[in-house]
CSV table of C-alpha atoms in Angstrom, one decimal:
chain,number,residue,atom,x,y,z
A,1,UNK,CA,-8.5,0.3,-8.4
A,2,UNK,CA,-11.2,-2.6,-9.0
A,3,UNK,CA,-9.4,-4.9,-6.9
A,4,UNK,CA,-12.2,-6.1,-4.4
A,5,UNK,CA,-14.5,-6.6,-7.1
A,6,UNK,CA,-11.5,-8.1,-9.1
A,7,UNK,CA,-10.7,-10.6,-6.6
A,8,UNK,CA,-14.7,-11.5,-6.0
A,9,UNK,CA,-15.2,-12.2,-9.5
A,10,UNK,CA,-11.8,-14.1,-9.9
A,11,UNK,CA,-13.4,-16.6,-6.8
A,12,UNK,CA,-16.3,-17.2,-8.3
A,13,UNK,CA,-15.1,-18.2,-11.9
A,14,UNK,CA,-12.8,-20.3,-10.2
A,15,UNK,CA,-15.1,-22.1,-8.2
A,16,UNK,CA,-17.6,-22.1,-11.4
A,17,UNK,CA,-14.3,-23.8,-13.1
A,18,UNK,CA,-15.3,-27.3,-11.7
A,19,UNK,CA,-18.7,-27.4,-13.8
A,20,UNK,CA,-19.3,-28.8,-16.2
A,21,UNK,CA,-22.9,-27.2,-17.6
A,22,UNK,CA,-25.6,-24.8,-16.6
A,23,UNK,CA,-28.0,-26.0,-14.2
A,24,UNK,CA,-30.8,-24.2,-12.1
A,25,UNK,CA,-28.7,-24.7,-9.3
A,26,UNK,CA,-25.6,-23.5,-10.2
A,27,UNK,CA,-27.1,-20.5,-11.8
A,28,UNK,CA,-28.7,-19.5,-8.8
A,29,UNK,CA,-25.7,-19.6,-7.1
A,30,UNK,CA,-23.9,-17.6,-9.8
A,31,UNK,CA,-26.3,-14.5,-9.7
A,32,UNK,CA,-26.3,-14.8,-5.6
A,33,UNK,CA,-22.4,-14.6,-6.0
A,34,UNK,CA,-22.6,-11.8,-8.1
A,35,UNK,CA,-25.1,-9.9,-6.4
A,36,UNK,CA,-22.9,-9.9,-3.0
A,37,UNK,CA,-19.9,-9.4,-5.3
A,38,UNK,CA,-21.9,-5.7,-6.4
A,39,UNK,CA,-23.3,-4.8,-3.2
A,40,UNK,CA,-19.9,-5.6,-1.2
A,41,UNK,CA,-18.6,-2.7,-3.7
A,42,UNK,CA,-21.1,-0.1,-3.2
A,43,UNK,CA,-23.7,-0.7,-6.1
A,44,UNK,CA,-27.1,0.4,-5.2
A,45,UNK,CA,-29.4,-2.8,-4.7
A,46,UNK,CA,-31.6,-1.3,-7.0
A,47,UNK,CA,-28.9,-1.5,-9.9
A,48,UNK,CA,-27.7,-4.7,-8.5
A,49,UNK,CA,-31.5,-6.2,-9.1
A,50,UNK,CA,-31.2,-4.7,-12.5
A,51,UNK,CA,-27.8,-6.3,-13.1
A,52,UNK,CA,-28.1,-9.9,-12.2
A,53,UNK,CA,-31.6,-10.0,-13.8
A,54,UNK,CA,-30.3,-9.5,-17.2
A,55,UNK,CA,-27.4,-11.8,-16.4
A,56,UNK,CA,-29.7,-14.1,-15.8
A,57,UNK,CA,-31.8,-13.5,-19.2
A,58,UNK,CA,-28.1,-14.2,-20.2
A,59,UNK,CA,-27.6,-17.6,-18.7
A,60,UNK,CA,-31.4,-18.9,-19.1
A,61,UNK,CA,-31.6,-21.4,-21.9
A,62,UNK,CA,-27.9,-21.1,-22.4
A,63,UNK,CA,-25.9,-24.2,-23.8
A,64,UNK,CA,-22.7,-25.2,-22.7
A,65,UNK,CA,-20.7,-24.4,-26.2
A,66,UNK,CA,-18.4,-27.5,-27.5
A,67,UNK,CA,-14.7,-26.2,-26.7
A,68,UNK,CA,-15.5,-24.0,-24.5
A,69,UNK,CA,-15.3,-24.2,-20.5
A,70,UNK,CA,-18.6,-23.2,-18.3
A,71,UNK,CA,-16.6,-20.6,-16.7
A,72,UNK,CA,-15.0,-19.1,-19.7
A,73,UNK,CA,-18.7,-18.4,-20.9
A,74,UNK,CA,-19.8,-17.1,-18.1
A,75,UNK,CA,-16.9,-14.6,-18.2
A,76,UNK,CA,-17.9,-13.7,-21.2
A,77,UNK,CA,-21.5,-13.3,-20.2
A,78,UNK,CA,-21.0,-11.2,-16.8
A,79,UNK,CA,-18.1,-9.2,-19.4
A,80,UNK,CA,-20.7,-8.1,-22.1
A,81,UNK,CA,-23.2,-7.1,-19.4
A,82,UNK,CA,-20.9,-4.6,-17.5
A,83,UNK,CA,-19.9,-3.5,-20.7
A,84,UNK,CA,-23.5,-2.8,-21.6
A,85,UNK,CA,-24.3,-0.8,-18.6
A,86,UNK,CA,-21.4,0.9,-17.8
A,87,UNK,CA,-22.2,2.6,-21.8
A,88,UNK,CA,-25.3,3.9,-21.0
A,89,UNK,CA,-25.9,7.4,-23.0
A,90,UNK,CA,-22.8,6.6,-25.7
A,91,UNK,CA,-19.5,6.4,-25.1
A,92,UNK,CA,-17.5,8.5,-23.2
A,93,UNK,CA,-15.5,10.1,-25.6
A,94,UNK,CA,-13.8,13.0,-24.1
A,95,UNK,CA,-13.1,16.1,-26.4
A,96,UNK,CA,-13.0,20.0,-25.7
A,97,UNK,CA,-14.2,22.6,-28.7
A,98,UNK,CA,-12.1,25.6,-29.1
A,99,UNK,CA,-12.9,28.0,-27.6
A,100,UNK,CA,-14.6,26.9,-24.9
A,101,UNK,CA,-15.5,27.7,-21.4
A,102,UNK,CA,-15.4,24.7,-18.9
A,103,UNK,CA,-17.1,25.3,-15.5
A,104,UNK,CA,-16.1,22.5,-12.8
A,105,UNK,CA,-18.1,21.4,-9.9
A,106,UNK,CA,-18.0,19.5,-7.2
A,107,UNK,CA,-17.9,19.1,-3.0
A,108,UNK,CA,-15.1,19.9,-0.8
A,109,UNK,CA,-12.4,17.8,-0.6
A,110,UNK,CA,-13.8,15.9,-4.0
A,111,UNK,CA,-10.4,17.1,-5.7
A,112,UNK,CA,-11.5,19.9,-8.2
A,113,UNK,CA,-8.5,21.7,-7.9
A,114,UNK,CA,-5.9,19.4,-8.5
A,115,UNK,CA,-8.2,17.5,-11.2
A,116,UNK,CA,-8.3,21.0,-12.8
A,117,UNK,CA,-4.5,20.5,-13.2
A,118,UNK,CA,-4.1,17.1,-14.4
A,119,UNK,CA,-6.9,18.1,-17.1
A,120,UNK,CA,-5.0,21.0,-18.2
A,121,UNK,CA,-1.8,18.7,-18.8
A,122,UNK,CA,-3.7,15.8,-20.5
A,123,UNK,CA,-5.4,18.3,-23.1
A,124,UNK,CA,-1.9,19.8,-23.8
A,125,UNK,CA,-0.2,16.6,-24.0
A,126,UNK,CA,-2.6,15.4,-26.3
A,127,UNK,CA,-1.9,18.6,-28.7
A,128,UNK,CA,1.7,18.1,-28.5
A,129,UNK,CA,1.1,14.9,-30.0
A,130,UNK,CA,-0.6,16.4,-32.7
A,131,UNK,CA,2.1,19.4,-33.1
A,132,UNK,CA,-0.4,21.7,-31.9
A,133,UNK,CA,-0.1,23.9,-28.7
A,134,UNK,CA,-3.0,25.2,-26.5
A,135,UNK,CA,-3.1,28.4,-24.9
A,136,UNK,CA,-5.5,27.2,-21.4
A,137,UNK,CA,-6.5,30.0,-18.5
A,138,UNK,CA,-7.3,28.6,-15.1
A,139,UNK,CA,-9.1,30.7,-12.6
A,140,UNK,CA,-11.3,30.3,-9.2
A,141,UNK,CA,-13.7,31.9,-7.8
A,142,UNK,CA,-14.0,29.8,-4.5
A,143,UNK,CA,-13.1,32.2,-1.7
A,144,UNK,CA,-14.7,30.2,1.0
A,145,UNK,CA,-11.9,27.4,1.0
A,146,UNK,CA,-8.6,29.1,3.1
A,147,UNK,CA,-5.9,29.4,0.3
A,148,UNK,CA,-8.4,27.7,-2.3
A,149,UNK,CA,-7.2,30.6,-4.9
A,150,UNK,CA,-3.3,29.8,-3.9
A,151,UNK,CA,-3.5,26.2,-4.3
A,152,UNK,CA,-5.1,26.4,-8.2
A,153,UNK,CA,-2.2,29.0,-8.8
A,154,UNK,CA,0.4,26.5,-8.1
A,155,UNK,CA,-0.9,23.3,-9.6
A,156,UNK,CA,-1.7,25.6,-12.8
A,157,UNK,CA,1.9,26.5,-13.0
A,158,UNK,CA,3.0,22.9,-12.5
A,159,UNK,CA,0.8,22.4,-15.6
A,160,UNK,CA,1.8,25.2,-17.7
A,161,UNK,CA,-1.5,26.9,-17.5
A,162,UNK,CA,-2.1,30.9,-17.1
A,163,UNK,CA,-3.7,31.7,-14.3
A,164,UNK,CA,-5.3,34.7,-13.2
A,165,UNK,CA,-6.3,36.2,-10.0
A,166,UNK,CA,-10.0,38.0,-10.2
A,167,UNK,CA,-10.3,41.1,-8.5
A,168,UNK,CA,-13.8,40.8,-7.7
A,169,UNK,CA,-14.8,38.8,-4.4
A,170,UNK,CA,-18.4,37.8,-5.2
A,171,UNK,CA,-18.5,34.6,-6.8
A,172,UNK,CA,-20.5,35.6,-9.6
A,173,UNK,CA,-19.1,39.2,-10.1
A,174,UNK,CA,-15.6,37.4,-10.7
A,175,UNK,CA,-16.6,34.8,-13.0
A,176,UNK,CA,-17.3,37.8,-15.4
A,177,UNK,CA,-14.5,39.0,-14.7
A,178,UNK,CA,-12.8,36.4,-15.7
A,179,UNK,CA,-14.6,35.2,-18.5
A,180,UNK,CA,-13.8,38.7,-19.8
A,181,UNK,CA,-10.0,38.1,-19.9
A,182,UNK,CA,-10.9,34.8,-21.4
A,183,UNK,CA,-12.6,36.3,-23.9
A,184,UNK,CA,-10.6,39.4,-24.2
A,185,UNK,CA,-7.3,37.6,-24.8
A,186,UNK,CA,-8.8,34.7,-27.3
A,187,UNK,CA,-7.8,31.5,-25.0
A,188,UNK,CA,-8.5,28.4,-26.1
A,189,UNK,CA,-10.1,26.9,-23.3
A,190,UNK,CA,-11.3,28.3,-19.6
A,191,UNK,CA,-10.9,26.2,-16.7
A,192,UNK,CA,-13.1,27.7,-14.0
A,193,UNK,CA,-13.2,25.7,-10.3
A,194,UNK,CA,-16.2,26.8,-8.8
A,195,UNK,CA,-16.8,27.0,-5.0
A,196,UNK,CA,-17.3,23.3,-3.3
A,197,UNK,CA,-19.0,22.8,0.7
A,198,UNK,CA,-19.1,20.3,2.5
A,199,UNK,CA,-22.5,19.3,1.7
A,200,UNK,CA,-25.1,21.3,-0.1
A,201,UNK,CA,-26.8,24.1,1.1
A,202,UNK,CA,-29.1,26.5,-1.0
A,203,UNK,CA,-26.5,29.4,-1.3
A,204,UNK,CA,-23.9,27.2,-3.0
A,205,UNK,CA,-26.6,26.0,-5.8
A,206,UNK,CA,-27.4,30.0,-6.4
A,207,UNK,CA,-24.2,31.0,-7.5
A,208,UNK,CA,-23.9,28.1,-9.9
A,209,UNK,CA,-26.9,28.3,-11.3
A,210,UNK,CA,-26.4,31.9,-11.7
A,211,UNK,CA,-22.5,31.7,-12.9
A,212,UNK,CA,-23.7,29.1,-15.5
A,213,UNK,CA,-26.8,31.7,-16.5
A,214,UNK,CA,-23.9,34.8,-16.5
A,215,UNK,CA,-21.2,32.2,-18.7
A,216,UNK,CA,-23.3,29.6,-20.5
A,217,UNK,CA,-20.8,27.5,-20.8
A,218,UNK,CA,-20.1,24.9,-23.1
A,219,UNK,CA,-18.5,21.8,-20.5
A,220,UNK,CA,-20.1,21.5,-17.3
A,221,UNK,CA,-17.7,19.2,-15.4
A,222,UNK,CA,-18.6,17.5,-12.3
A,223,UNK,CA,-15.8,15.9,-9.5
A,224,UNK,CA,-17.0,13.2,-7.3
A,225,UNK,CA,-14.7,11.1,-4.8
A,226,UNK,CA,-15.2,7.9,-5.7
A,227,UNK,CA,-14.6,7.0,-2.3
A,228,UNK,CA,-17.7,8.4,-1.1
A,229,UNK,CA,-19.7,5.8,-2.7
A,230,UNK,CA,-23.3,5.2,-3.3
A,231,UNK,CA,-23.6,8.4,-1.9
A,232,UNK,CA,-21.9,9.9,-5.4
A,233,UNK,CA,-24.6,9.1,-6.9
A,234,UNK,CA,-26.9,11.4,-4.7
A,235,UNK,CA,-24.6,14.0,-4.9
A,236,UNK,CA,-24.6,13.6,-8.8
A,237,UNK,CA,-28.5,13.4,-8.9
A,238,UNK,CA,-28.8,16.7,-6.6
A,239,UNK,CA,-26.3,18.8,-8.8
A,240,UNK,CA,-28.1,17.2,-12.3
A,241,UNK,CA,-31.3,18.7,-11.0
A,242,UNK,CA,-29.9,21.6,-9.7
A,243,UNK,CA,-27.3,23.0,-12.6
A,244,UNK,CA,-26.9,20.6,-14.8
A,245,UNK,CA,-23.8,19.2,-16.1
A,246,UNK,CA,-22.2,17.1,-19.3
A,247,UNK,CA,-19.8,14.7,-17.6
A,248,UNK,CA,-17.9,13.4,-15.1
A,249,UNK,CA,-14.6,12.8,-13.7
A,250,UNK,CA,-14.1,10.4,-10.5
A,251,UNK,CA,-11.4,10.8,-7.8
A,252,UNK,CA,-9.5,8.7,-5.7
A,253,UNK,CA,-9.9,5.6,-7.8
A,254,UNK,CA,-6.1,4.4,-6.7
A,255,UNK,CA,-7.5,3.7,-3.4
A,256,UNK,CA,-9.8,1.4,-1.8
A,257,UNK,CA,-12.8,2.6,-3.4
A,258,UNK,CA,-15.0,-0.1,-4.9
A,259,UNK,CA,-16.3,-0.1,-8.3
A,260,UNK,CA,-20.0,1.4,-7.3
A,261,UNK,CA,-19.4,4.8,-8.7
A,262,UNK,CA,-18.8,3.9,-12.3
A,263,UNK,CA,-21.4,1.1,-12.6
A,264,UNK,CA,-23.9,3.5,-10.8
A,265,UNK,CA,-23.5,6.6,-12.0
A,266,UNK,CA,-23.4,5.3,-16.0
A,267,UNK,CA,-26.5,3.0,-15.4
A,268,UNK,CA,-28.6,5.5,-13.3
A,269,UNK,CA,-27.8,8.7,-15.0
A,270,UNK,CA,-26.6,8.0,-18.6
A,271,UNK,CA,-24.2,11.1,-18.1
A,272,UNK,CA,-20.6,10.5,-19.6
A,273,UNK,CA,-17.1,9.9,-17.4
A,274,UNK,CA,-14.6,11.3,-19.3
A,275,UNK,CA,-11.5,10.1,-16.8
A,276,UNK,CA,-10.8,8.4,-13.9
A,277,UNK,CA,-8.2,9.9,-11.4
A,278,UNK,CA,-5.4,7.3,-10.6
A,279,UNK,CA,-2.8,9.4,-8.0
A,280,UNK,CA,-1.7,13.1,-7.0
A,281,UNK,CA,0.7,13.8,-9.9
A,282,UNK,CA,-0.3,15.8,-13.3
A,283,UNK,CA,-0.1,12.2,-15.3
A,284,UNK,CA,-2.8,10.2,-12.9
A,285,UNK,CA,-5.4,10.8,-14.7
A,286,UNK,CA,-6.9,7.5,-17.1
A,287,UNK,CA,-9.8,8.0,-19.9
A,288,UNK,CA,-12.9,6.3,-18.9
A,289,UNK,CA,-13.3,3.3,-21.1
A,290,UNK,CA,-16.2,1.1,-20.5
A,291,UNK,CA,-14.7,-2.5,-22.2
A,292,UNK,CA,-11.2,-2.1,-20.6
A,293,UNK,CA,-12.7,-0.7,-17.4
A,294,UNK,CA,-15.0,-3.7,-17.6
A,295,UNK,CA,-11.6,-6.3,-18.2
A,296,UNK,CA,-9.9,-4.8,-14.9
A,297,UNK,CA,-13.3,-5.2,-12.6
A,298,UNK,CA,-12.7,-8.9,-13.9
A,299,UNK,CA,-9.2,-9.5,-13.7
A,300,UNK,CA,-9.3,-10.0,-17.5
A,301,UNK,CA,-6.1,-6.9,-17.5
A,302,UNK,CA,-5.7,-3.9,-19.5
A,303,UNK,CA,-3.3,-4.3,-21.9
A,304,UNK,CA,-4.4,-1.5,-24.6
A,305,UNK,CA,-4.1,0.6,-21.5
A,306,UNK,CA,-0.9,-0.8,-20.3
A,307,UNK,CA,0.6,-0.1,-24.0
A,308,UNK,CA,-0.4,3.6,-24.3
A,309,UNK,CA,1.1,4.4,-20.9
A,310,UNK,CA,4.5,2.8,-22.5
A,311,UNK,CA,3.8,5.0,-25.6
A,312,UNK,CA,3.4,8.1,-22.8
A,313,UNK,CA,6.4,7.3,-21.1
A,314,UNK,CA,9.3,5.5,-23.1
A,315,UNK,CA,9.7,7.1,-26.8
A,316,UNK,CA,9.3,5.2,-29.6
A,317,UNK,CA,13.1,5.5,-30.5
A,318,UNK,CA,13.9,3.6,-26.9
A,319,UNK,CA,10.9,0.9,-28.1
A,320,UNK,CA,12.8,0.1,-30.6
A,321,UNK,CA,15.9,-0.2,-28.8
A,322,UNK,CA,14.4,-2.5,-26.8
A,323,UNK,CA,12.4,-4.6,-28.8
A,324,UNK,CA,15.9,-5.2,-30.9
A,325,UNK,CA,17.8,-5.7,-28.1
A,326,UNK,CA,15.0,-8.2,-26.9
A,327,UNK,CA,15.0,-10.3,-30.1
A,328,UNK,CA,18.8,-10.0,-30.9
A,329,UNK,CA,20.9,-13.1,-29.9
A,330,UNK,CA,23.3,-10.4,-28.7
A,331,UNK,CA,21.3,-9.2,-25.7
A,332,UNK,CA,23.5,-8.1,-22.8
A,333,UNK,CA,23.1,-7.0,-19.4
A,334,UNK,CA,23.7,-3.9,-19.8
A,335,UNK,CA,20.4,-3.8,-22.4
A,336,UNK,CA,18.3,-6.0,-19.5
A,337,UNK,CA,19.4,-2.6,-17.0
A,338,UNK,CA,17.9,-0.5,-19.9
A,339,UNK,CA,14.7,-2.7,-20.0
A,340,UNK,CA,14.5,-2.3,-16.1
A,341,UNK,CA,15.5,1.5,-16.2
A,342,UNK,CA,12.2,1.8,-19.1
A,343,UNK,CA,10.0,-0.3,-17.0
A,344,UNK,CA,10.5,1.9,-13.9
A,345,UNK,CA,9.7,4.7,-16.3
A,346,UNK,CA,6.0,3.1,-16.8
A,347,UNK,CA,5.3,2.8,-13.4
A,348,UNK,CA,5.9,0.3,-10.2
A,349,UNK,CA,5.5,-3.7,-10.4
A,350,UNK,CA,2.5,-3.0,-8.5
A,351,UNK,CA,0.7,-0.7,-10.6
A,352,UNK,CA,1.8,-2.2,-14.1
A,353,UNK,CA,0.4,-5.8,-12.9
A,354,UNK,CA,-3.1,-5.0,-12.8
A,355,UNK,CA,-2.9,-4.4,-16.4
A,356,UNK,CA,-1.6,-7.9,-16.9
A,357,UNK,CA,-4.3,-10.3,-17.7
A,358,UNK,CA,-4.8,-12.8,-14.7
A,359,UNK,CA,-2.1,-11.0,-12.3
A,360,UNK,CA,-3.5,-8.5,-10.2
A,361,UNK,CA,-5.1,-11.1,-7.8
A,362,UNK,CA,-3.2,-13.8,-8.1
A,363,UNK,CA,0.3,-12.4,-6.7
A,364,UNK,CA,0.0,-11.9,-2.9
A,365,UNK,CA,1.3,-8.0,-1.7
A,366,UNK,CA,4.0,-9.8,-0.2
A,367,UNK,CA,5.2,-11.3,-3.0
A,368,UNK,CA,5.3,-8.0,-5.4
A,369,UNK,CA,6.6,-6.2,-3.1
A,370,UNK,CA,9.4,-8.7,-3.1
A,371,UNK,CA,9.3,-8.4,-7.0
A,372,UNK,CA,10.2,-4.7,-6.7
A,373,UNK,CA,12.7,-5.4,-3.9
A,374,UNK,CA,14.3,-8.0,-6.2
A,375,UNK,CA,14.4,-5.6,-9.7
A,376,UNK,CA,16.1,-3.1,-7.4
A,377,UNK,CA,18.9,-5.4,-6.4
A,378,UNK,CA,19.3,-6.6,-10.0
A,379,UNK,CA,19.8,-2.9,-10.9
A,380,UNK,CA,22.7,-2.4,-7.9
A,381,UNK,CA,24.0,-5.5,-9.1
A,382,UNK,CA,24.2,-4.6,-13.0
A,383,UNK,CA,25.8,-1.1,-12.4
A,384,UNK,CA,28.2,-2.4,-10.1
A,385,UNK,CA,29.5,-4.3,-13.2
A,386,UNK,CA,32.3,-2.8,-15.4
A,387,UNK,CA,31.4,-2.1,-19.2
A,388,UNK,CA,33.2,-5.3,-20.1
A,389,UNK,CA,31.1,-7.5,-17.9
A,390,UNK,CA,27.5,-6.5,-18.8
A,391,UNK,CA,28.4,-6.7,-22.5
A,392,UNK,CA,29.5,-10.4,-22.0
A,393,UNK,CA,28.6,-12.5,-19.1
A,394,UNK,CA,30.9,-15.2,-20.0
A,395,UNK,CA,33.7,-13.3,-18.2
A,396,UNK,CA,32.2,-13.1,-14.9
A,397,UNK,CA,34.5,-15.5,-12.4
A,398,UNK,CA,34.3,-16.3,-8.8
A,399,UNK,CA,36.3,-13.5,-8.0
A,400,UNK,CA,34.2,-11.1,-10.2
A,401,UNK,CA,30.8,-12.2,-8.8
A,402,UNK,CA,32.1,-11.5,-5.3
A,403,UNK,CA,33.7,-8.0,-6.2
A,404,UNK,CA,29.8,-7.1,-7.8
A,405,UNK,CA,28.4,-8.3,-4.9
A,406,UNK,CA,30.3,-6.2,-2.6
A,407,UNK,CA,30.2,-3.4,-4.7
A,408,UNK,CA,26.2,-3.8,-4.8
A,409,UNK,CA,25.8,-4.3,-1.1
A,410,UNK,CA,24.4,-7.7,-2.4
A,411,UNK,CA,24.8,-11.4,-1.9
A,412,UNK,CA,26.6,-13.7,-4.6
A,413,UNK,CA,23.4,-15.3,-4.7
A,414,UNK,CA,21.9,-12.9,-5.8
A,415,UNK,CA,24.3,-12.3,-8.4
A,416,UNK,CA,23.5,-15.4,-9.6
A,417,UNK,CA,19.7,-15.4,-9.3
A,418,UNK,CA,20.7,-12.2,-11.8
A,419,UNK,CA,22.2,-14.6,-13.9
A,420,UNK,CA,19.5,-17.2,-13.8
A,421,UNK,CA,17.0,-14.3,-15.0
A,422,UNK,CA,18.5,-13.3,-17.4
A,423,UNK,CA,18.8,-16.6,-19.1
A,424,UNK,CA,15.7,-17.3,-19.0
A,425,UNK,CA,14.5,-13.5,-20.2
A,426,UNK,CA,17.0,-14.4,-23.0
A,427,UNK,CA,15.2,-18.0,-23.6
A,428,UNK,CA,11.7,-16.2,-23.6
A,429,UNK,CA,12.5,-14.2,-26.3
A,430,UNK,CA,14.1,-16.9,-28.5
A,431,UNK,CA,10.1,-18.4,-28.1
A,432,UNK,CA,9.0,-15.0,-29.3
A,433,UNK,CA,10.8,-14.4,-31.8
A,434,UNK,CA,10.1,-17.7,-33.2
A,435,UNK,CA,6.1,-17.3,-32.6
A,436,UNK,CA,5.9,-14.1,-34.1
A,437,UNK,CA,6.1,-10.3,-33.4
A,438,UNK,CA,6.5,-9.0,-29.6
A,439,UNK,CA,2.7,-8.2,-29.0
A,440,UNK,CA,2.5,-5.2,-29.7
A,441,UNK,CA,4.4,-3.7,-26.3
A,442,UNK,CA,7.5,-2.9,-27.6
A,443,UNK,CA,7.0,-1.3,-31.2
């Protein structure tokens, strides 16, 4: 997610790294940098204009402050601005009244149905947290897609949703129907997935408009595929016109798509994106916030994002087992297998390093993916070790290190390279402790 426009930025503050000042010249190269940097991602030129000429108000005039490198101001400058525009109409803060009745639209194939899903989980995860429950009814009334119906019931059950099959077969006819069990058996919130083609046609746009005229209701949420870019903002142009709606959620952000939707669609249409959707399970599905959103497209990391998926995933009990275990002088192997066992909880080495400021364009594929292959080994290795062992290394002999390697269907090498890691994990944390608390990751 972001990584093209991650790695463009990242080359050009490098290469700005060797100046010294401002000048005309370098600027001009800066903002022709950054304008094939936008357009190489799917920005409408338009918006790219837009863009660079207020980074350039930005630069003009600018002084090199005392301290403080060229490139690191510039940074900051090119930061601020996508900050800026990517907050156009407020912030998106995403929030549901109760009752309410949200209506979601979208093309075929833009991933409605599954988004349906992964909302109804985040809203109830977020009342668990508060000790509250949510009583949420999920119904369609798209009977043009083959087993469009089918598919909603499943993913609703996989997210502890009621759903409920209409009767009716016209479109608009079942969305009353629906609404009246809604309404009949006091839910706190409606999930309707409308009807999606594969482009628009004149028959689609009636039955919205006339569903929304039938069920005024209160959310309006449109899907787009992010993958689909600048054409998302058409599509989000044609369906403002045409029905209407309050915000956003955009799709498909864990592939390749570039960063054109959500610079786009903010700047052009000051609409709010409430989430981006990171994957196919129930849990892949990240608030839109503009600043850290702004920090990945510039390899800057995400690490207020990065902590409240360890907060979602590791309780705060095990944090704390950690964090102890961490900054004890007793740490043992059998607490670094914990650490690794927690970590795998979060997410792989691949995901969790584009949170990491600086990373996520700086390691090769090859050389995560060796990462990950290595963190598996040390795990064989460590539960290949009796009780004794990973409680204290001191006892581990030649004879030892070969029976763990066998056992692990490793290397004594790499027994030792377990060794050597976890030495210097243990020296790392003798620096932390002295410098202070651990960041904030482990609470």
């Amino acid at each position: 997610m972001f990584d093209f426009l991650a790695k463009k930025f990242g080359d050009l503050f490098e290469l700005f790294s060797k100046e010294t000042t401002f000048t005309d010249e370098n600027t001009a190269k800066i903002l022709d940098e950054i304008k094939a940097a936008l357009i190489d991602s799917d920005v409408p030129y338009d918006v790219v204009v837009d863009f660079t000429r207020q980074v350039k108000q930005d630069l003009l005039g600018k002084k090199v402050l005392k301290n403080v490198r060229p490139d690191e101001q510039l940074l900051k400058i090119v930061y601020e601005r996508l900050v800026k525009f990517m907050s156009q109409g407020g912030q998106d803060c995403f929030s549901f009244e109760i009752p309410s009745v949200v209506m979601v639209m979208g093309l075929q194939g833009a991933g409605k149905t599954t988004t349906i899903a992964k909302l109804v989980h985040f809203v109830k995860t977020q009342a668990e947290k508060k000790r509250k429950n949510r009583s949420i009814l999920v119904a369609s009334v798209d009977f043009y897609r083959p087993a469009a119906v089918e598919q909603l019931e499943i993913v609703a059950q996989q997210a502890a949703a009621v759903f409920y099959r209409a009767q009716e077969q016209n479109p608009v006819a079942a969305a009353m129907e629906i609404y009246q069990k809604f309404k009949k058996d006091r839910y706190d919130l409606l999930f309707l997935d409308t009807a999606g083609r594969l482009h628009f046609d004149e028959q689609m746009m009636q039955e919205l408009q006339q569903i929304n005229q039938k069920l005024l209701p209160r959310y309006k949420i449109l899907v787009l595929d992010a993958m689909t870019g600048q054409q998302s903002l058409s599509i989000a142009q044609t369906f403002d016109q045409k029905v209407g709606f309050y915000a956003s959620i955009l799709t498909k952000m864990d592939s390749n798509a570039s960063a054109g939707a959500a610079l786009a669609f903010r700047y052009v249409l000051k609409k709010p994106i409430w989430f981006i959707g990171t994957g196919e399970k129930l849990p892949d599905l990240q608030e839109f916030v503009p600043d850290r959103i702004a920090q990945r497209m510039l390899n800057m990391g995400d690490m207020q994002t990065l902590i409240e998926k360890i907060d979602d995933k590791i309780h705060a009990a095990e944090q704390e087992k950690m964090n102890k275990a961490l900054l004890s002088d007793a740490m043992s192997l059998e607490d670094f297998g914990l650490q690794i066992d927690m970590m795998n909880k979060v997410g792989s080495l691949s995901s969790l390093m584009k949170y990491i400021p600086g990373i996520a364009n700086k390691l090769s594929a090859e050389q995560i993916d060796a990462g990950e292959r290595e963190v598996k080994r040390f795990r064989a290795i460590i539960s290949s070790m009796t009780p004794k062992e990973r409680k204290d290394v001191t006892v581990l002999n030649d004879s030892r290190k070969q029976r763990i390697a066998v056992g692990s269907g490793t290397t004594v090498q790499d027994v030792l390279i377990l060794l050597q890691r976890f030495e210097q994990v243990k020296q790392y944390a003798k620096l932390l402790k002295k410098s202070g608390p651990f960041g904030g990751l482990f609470r």
